[in-house]
Coordinates of C-alpha atoms and ligand atoms in Angstrom, one line a residue:
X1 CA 0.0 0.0 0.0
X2 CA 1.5 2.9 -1.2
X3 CA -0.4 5.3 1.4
X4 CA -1.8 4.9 5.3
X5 CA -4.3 7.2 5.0
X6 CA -6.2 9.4 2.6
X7 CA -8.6 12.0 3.5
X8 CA -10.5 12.5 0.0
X9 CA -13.0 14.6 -1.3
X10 CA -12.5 17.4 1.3
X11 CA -11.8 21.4 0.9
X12 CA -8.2 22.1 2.2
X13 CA -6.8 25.1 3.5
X14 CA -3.5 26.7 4.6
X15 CA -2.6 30.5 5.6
X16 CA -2.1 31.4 1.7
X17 CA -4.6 29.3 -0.6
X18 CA -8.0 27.5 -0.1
X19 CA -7.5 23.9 -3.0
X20 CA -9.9 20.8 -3.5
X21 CA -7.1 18.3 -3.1
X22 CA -6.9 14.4 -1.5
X23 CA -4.5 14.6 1.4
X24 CA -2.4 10.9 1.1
X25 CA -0.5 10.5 4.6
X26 CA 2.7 7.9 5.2
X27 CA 4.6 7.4 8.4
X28 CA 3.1 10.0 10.3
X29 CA 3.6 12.9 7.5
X30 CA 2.3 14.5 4.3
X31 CA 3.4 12.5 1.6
X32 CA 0.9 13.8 -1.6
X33 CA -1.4 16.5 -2.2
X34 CA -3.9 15.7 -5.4
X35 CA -6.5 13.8 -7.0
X36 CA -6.5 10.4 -7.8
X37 CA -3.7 9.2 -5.4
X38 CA -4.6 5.6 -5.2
X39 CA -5.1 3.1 -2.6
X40 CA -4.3 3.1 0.8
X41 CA -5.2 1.5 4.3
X42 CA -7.8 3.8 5.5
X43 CA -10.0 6.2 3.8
X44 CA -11.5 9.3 5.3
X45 CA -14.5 11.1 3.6
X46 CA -14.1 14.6 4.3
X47 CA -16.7 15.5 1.7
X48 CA -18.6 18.9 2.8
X49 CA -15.7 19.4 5.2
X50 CA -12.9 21.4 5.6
X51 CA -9.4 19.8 5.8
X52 CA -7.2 22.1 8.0
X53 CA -3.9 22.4 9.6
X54 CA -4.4 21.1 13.3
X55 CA -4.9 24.0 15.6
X56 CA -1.3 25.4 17.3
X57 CA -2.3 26.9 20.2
X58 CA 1.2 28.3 21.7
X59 CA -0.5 29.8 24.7
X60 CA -1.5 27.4 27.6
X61 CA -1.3 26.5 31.4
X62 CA -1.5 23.3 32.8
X63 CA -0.3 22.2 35.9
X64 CA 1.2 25.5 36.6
X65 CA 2.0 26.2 40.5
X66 CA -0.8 28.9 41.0
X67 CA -0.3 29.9 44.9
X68 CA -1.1 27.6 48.4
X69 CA -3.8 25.9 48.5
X70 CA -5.0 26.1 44.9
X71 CA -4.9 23.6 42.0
X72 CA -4.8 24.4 38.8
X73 CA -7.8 22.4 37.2
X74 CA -5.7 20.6 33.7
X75 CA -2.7 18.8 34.1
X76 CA -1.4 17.4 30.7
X77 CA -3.5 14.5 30.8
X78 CA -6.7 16.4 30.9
X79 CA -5.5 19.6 29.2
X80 CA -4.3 18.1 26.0
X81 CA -7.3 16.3 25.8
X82 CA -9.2 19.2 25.6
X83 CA -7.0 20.5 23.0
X84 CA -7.8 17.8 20.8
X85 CA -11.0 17.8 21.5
X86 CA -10.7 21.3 19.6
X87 CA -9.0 20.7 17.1
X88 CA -5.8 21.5 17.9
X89 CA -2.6 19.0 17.6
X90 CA 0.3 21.1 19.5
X91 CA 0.2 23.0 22.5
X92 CA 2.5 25.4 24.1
X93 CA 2.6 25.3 28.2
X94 CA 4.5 27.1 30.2
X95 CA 7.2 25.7 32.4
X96 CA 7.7 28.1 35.4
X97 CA 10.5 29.1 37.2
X98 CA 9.8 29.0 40.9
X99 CA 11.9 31.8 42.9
X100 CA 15.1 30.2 43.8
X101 CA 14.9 27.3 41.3
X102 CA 17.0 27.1 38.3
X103 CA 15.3 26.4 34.9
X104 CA 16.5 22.9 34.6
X105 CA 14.7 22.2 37.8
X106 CA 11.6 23.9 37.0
X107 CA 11.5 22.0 33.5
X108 CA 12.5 18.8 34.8
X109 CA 9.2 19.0 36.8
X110 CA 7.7 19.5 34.2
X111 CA 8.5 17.3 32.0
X112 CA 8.1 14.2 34.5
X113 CA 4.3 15.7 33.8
X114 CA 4.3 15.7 30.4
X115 CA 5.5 12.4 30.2
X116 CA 3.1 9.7 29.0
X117 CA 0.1 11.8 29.4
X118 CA -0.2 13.9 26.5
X119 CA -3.1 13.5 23.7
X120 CA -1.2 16.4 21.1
X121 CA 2.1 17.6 20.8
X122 CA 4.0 19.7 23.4
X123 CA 6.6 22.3 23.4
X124 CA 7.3 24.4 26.6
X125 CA 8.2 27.9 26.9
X126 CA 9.6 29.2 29.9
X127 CA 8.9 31.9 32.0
X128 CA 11.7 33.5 33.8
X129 CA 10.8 35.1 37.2
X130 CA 14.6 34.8 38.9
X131 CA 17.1 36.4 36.2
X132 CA 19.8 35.4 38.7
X133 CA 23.4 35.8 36.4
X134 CA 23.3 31.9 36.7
X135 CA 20.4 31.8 34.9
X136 CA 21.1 34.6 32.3
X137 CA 24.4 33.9 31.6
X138 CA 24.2 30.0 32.0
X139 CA 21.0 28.4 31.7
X140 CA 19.3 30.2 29.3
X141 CA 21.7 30.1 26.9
X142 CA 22.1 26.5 26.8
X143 CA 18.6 25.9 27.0
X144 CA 18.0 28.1 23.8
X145 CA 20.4 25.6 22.1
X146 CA 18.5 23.1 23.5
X147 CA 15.3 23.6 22.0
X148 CA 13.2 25.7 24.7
X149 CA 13.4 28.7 21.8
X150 CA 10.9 31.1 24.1
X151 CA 10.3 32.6 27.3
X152 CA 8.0 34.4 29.1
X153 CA 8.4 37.9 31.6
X154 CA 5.9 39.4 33.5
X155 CA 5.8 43.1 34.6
X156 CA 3.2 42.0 37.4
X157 CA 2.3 39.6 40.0
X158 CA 3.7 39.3 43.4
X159 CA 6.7 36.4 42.9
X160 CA 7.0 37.2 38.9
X161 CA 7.1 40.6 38.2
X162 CA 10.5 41.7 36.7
X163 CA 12.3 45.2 37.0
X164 CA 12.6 47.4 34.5
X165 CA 16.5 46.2 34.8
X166 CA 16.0 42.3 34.9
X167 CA 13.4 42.9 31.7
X168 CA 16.4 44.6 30.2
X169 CA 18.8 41.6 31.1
X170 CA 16.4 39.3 29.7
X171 CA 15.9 40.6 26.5
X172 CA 19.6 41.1 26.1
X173 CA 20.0 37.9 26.9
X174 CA 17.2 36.9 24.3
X175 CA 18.6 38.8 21.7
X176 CA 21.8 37.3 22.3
X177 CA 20.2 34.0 22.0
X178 CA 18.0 34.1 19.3
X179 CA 14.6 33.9 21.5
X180 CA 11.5 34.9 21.4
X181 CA 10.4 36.9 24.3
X182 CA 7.1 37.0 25.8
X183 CA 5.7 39.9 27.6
X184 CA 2.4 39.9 30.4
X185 CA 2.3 43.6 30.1
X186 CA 0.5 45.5 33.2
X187 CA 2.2 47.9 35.6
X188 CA 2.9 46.0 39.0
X189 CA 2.4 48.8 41.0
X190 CA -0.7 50.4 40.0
X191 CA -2.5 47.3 40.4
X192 CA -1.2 47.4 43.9
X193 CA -2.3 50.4 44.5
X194 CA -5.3 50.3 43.3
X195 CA -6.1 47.0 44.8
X196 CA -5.5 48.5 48.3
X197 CA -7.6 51.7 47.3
X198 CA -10.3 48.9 46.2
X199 CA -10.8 46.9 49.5
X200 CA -10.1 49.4 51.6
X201 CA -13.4 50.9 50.4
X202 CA -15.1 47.7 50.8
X203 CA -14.8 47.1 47.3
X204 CA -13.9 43.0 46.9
X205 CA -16.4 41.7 44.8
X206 CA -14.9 39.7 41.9
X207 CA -16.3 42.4 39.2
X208 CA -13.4 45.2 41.0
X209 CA -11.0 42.7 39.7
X210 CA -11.5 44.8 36.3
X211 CA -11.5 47.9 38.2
X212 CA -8.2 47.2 39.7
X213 CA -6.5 46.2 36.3
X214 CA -8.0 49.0 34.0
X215 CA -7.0 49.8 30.6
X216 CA -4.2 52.2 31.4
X217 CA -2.4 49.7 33.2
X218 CA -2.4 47.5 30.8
X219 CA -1.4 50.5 28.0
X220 CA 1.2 51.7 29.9
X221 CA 3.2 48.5 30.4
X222 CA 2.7 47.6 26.8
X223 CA 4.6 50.7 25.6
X224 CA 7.3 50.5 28.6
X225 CA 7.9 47.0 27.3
X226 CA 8.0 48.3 23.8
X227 CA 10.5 51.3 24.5
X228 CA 13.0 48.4 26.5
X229 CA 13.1 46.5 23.9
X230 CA 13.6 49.1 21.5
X231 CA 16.6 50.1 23.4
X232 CA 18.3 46.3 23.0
X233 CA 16.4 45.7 19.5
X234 CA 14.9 42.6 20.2
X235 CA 11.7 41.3 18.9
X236 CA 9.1 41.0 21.5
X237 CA 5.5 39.1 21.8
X238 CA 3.1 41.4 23.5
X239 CA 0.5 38.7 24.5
X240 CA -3.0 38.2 25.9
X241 CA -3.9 41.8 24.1
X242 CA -6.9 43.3 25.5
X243 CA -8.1 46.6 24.3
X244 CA -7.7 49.3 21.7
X245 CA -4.6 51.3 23.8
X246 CA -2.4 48.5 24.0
X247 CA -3.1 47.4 20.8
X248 CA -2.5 50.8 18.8
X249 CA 0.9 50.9 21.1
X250 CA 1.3 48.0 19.5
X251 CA 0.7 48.9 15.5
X252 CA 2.7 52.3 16.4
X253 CA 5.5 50.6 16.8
X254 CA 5.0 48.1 13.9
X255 CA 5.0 51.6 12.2
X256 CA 8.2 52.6 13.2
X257 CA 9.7 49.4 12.1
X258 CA 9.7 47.7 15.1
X259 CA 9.5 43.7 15.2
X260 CA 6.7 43.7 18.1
X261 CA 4.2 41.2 17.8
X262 CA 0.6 41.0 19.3
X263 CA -1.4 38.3 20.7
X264 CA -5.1 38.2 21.5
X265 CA -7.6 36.0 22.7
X266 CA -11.3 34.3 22.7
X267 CA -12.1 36.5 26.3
X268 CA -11.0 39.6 24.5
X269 CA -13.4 39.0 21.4
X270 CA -16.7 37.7 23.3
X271 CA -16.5 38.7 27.0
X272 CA -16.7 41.7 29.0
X273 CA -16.6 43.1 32.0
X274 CA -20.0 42.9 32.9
X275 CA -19.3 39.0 32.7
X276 CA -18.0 40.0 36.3
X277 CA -20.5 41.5 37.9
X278 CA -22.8 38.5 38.6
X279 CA -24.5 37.2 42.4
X280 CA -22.2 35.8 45.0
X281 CA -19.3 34.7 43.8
X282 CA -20.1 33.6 39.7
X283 CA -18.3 36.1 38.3
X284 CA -15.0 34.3 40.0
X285 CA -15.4 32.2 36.7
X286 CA -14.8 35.0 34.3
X287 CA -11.5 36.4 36.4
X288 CA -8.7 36.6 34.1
X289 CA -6.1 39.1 33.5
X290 CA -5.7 41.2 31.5
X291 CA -10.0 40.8 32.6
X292 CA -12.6 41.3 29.6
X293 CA -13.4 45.1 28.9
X294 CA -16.1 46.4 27.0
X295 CA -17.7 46.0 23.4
X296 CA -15.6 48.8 21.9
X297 CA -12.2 46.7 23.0
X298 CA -14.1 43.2 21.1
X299 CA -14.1 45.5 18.2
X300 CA -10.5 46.7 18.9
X301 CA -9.5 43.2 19.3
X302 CA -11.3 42.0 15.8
X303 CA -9.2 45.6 14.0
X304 CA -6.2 43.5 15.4
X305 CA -6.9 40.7 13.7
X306 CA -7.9 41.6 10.9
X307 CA -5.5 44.3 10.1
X308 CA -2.9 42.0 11.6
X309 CA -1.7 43.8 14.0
X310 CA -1.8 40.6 15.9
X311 CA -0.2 37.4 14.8
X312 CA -1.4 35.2 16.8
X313 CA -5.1 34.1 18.4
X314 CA -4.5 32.0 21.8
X315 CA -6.5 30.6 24.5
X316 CA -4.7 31.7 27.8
X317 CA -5.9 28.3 29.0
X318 CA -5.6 29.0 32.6
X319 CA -8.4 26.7 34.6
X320 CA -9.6 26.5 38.1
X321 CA -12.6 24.8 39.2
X322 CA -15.3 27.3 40.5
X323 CA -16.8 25.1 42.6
X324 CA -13.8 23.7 44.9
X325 CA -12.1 25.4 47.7
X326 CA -8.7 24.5 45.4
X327 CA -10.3 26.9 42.6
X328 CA -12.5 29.9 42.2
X329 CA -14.1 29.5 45.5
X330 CA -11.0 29.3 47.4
X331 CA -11.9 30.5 51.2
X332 CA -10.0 33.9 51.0
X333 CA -11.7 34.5 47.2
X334 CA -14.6 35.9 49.2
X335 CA -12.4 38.4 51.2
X336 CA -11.6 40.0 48.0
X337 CA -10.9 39.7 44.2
X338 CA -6.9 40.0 45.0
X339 CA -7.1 35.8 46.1
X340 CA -9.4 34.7 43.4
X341 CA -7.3 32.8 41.1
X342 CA -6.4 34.4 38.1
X343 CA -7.4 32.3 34.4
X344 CA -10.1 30.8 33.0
X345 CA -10.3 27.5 30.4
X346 CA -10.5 28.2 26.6
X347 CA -8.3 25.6 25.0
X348 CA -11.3 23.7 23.7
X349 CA -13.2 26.7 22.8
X350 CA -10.8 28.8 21.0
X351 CA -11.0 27.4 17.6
X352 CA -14.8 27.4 17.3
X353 CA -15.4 30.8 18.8
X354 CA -12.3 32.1 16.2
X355 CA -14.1 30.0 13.4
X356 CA -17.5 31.2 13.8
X357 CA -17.3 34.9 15.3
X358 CA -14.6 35.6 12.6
X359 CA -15.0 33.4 9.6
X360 CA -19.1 33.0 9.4
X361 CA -19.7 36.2 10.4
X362 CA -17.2 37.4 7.5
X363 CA -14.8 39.4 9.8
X364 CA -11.8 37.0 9.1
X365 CA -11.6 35.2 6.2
X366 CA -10.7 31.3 6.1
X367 CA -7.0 32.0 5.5
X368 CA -6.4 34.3 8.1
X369 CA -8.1 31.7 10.8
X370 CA -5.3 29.0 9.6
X371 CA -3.0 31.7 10.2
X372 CA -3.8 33.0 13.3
X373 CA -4.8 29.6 14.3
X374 CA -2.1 27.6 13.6
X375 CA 0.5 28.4 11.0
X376 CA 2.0 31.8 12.5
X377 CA 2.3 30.3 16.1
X378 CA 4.4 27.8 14.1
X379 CA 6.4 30.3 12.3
X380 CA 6.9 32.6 15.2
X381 CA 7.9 30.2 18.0
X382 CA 10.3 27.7 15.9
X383 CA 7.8 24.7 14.8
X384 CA 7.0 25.8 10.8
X385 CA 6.9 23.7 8.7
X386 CA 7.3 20.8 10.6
X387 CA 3.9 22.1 12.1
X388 CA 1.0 24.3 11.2
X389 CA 0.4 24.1 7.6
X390 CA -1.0 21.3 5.2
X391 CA 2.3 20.8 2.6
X392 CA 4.3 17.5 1.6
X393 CA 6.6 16.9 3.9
X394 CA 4.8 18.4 7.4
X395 CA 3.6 16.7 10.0
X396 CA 0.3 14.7 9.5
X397 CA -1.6 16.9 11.8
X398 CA -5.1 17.9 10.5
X399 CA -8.5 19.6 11.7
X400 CA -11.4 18.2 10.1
X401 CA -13.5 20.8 10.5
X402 CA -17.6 21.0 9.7
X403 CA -18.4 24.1 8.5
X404 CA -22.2 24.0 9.0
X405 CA -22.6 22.3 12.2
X406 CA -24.5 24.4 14.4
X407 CA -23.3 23.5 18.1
X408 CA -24.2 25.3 21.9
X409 CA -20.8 25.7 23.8
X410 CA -21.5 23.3 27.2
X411 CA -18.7 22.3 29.0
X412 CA -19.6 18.5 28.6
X413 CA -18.0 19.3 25.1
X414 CA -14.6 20.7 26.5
X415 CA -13.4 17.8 28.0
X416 CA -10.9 19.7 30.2
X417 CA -10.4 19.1 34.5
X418 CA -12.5 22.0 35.0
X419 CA -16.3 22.2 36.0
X420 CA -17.3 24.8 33.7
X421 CA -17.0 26.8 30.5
X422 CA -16.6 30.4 30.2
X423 CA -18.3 30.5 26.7
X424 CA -21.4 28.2 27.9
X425 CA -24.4 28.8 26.0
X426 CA -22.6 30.4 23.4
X427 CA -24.2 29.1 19.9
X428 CA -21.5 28.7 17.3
X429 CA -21.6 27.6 13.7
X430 CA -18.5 25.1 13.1
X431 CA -16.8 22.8 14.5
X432 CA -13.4 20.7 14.6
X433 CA -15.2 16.8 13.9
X434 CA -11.9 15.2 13.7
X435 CA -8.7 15.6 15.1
X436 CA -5.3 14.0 13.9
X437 CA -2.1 13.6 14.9
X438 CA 0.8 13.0 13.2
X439 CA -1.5 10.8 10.6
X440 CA -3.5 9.1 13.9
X441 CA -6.8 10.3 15.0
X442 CA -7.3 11.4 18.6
X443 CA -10.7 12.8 18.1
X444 CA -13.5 11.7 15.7
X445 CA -17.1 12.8 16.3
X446 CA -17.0 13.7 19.9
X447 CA -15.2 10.4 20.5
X448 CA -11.8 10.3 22.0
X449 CA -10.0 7.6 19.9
X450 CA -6.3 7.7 21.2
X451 CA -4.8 6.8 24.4
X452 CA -2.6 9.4 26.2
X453 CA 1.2 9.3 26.2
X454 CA 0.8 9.6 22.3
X455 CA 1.8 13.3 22.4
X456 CA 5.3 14.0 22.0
X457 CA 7.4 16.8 23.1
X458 CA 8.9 19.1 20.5
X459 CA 12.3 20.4 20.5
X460 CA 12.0 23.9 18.4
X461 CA 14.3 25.6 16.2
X462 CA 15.1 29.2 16.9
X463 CA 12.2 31.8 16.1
X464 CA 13.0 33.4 12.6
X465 CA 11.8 36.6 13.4
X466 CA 14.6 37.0 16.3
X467 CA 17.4 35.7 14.4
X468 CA 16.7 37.2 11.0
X469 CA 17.5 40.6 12.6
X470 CA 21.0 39.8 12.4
Ligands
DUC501 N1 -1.3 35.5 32.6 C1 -1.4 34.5 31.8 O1 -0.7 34.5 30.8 N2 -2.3 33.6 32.0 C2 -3.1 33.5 33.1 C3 -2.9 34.6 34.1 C4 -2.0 35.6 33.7 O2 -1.9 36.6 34.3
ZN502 ZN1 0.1 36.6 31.3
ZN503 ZN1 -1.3 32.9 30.2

């Protein structure tokens, strides 16, 4: 048999061109795009469906240490199951670097994690809370070499939140190393201070958890990171993008021939603050930061996209469980908004709500969903074009996506470890109906088909964008 697998009779499409082609698959990769290709073992009938590049998404959380006494609700079992369940057939978590521990600790936990559980394909980046010379002059370095191609800094949170100088050593170092360098941009301080101003007035709900991160935070610390890394000329990933402020900070600098890159995600394009403000404690499940704003920041978000500002459209899967003293209702979450952990699930619900918000209702076209979807999270972070498009030679790894199929967003679809869904309710037309990777299916019809420990970790190559520039 000269093939595994065929998918026939569907409608494929990458980030440049939409084709009627076959798609023959051998030993886990593309091996023919055409018509007519012949026999082989199995034969999938994608007619009426679309035949897309598995879903990238290269902004996840699972298992993440998220402060005492709380549990974050995915590991990798349950988290890359979700994924599939998606449509997507890589995922990028993050491995954290606990104060005091080096980066080879912190990824060695992780990887004993990873190991044998995954349902997709993994890659880690790292985030870097203690630039300690070791790490910056050491580690990093020889991890870059390694594989781990990305990191992540954060200009907030209590344990995580970088100087103005450590951001600087870090994206020397990046620079130095060919890395692409992620950025949670909000100013450490203000929230702070606001947060104090907040509860001291009583105010603790978790709808103040907007108020206490509001759009000039967020705008400000989007064009501080900008200007540092103008100063060391290093590309930078501005991610989780919320609003119209940050995200014209963003294009101004695209403008002045900067190599800054924007992220945004579902929450940003159909949530908003008022999401928040719900009876006791509910609105605990839609406390994420940067939070959900207001209508005219969806529409700033969809500009993004569509004028491609942004580059990439991620989940921030971040779950808790809202109903468990480990999650959402932890005990001090009721003394104020400050404990209530911070992230909500999306991994599952990404694709559909990008498909359907964007594609059906003509703000994106089918092209631009691969891309944001998929192929420029595998250009951008080191994976392309091993990953993320549909070309002779790449990895068998393939949405088969229903264009028509009318579904209602309920968490028994998500298949995640947490006990709810953000989007729930939410009626979307389109939906991933099959899921493969590397030429096996994980997902057909609803049905899990593969056992865990199939997903395999990816070493990546150097981002192009960061090494190009020299
Ligand atoms: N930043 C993230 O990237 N994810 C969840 C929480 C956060 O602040
Ligand atoms: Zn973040
Ligand atoms: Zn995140």
């Amino acid at each position: 048999m000269l093939f595994d697998t065929i998918i026939r009779g569907g409608t494929v499409a990458t980030a440049a061109d939409t084709f009627k082609a076959d798609v023959a698959i051998r030993d886990g990769k593309i091996a023919a795009l055409g018509h007519d290709l012949g026999e082989a073992g199995t034969i999938i009938d994608a007619t009426d469906r679309l035949v897309l590049p598995g879903g990238i998404d290269s902004h996840v959380h699972f298992a993440q240490p998220s402060g005492e006494g709380i549990v974050m609700a995915d590991g990798f079992a349950t988290g890359t199951r979700s994924a599939a369940f998606g449509g997507n057939t890589t995922v990028l978590p993050f491995c954290l670097q606990e104060k005091g521990q080096t980066l080879r600790e912190a990824l060695k936990r992780y990887h004993a994690l990873a190991e044998g559980e995954c349902h997709v394909d993994v890659a880690f980046h790292l985030i870097v809370t203690d630039p300690t010379e070791h790490v910056l002059g050491q580690e990093l370095p020889a991890l870059v070499e390694d594989g781990y191609t990305s990191l992540k800094v954060f200009m907030t949170y209590e344990g995580l939140a970088l100087s103005d100088r450590e951001l600087l050593e870090t994206m020397a170092v990046a620079r130095e190393t060919g890395a692409m360098l992620m950025v949670h941009a909000e100013n450490f301080d203000a929230i702070r201070f606001l947060t104090d101003r907040l509860e001291r007035a009583g105010n603790t709900a978790p709808r103040f958890h907007a108020t206490s991160r509001p759009i000039p935070v967020e705008r400000e610390a989007t064009h501080r990171a900008i200007s540092l890394s103008e100063l060391i000329d290093v590309p930078i990933m501005i991610v989780h993008v919320s609003n119209r402020e940050a995200m014209d900070e963003i294009r101004r600098a695209q403008q002045r021939g900067l190599r800054v890159m924007g992220e945004t995600c579902p929450q940003y394009l159909v949530l908003t603050e008022k999401d928040l403000d719900q009876l006791n404690m509910e609105g605990a499940k839609y406390v994420c930061s940067p939070p959900p704003r207001d209508v005219a920041s969806q529409t700033a978000c969809w500009e993004g996209l569509q004028q491609k500002v942004f580059s990439v459209f991620s989940s921030d899967h971040c779950p808790f469980r809202y109903d468990d003293p480990q999650g959402k209702l932890v005990a001090r979450g009721r003394t104020s908004f400050r404990w209530v952990p911070n992230g909500i699930p999306g991994v599952a619900a990404r694709l559909p709500i990008l498909f359907s918000e964007g594609v059906v209702k003509g703000r994106i076209d089918l092209n631009s969903f691969v891309a944001f979807s998929a192929t420029n999270h595998a250009k951008i972070y080191g994976l392309y074009p091993r990953k993320g498009t549909i070309a002779v030679g790449s990895d068998a790894d393939i949405a088969l996506w229903d264009p028509k199929r009318r579904v209602t967003i309920r968490h028994e679809l998500i298949h995640d470890g947490s006990d709810y869904t953000p989007y729930e309710g939410m009626e979307v037309t389109g939906w991933p109906v099959l899921t493969m990777v590397r030429g096996r299916v994980v997902v057909e019809d609803g049905v899990l088909k593969g056992a865990k420990g199939y997903g395999t970790y990816l070493p990546r190559a150097k981002p192009p964008a960061v090494s190009a520039a020299y």
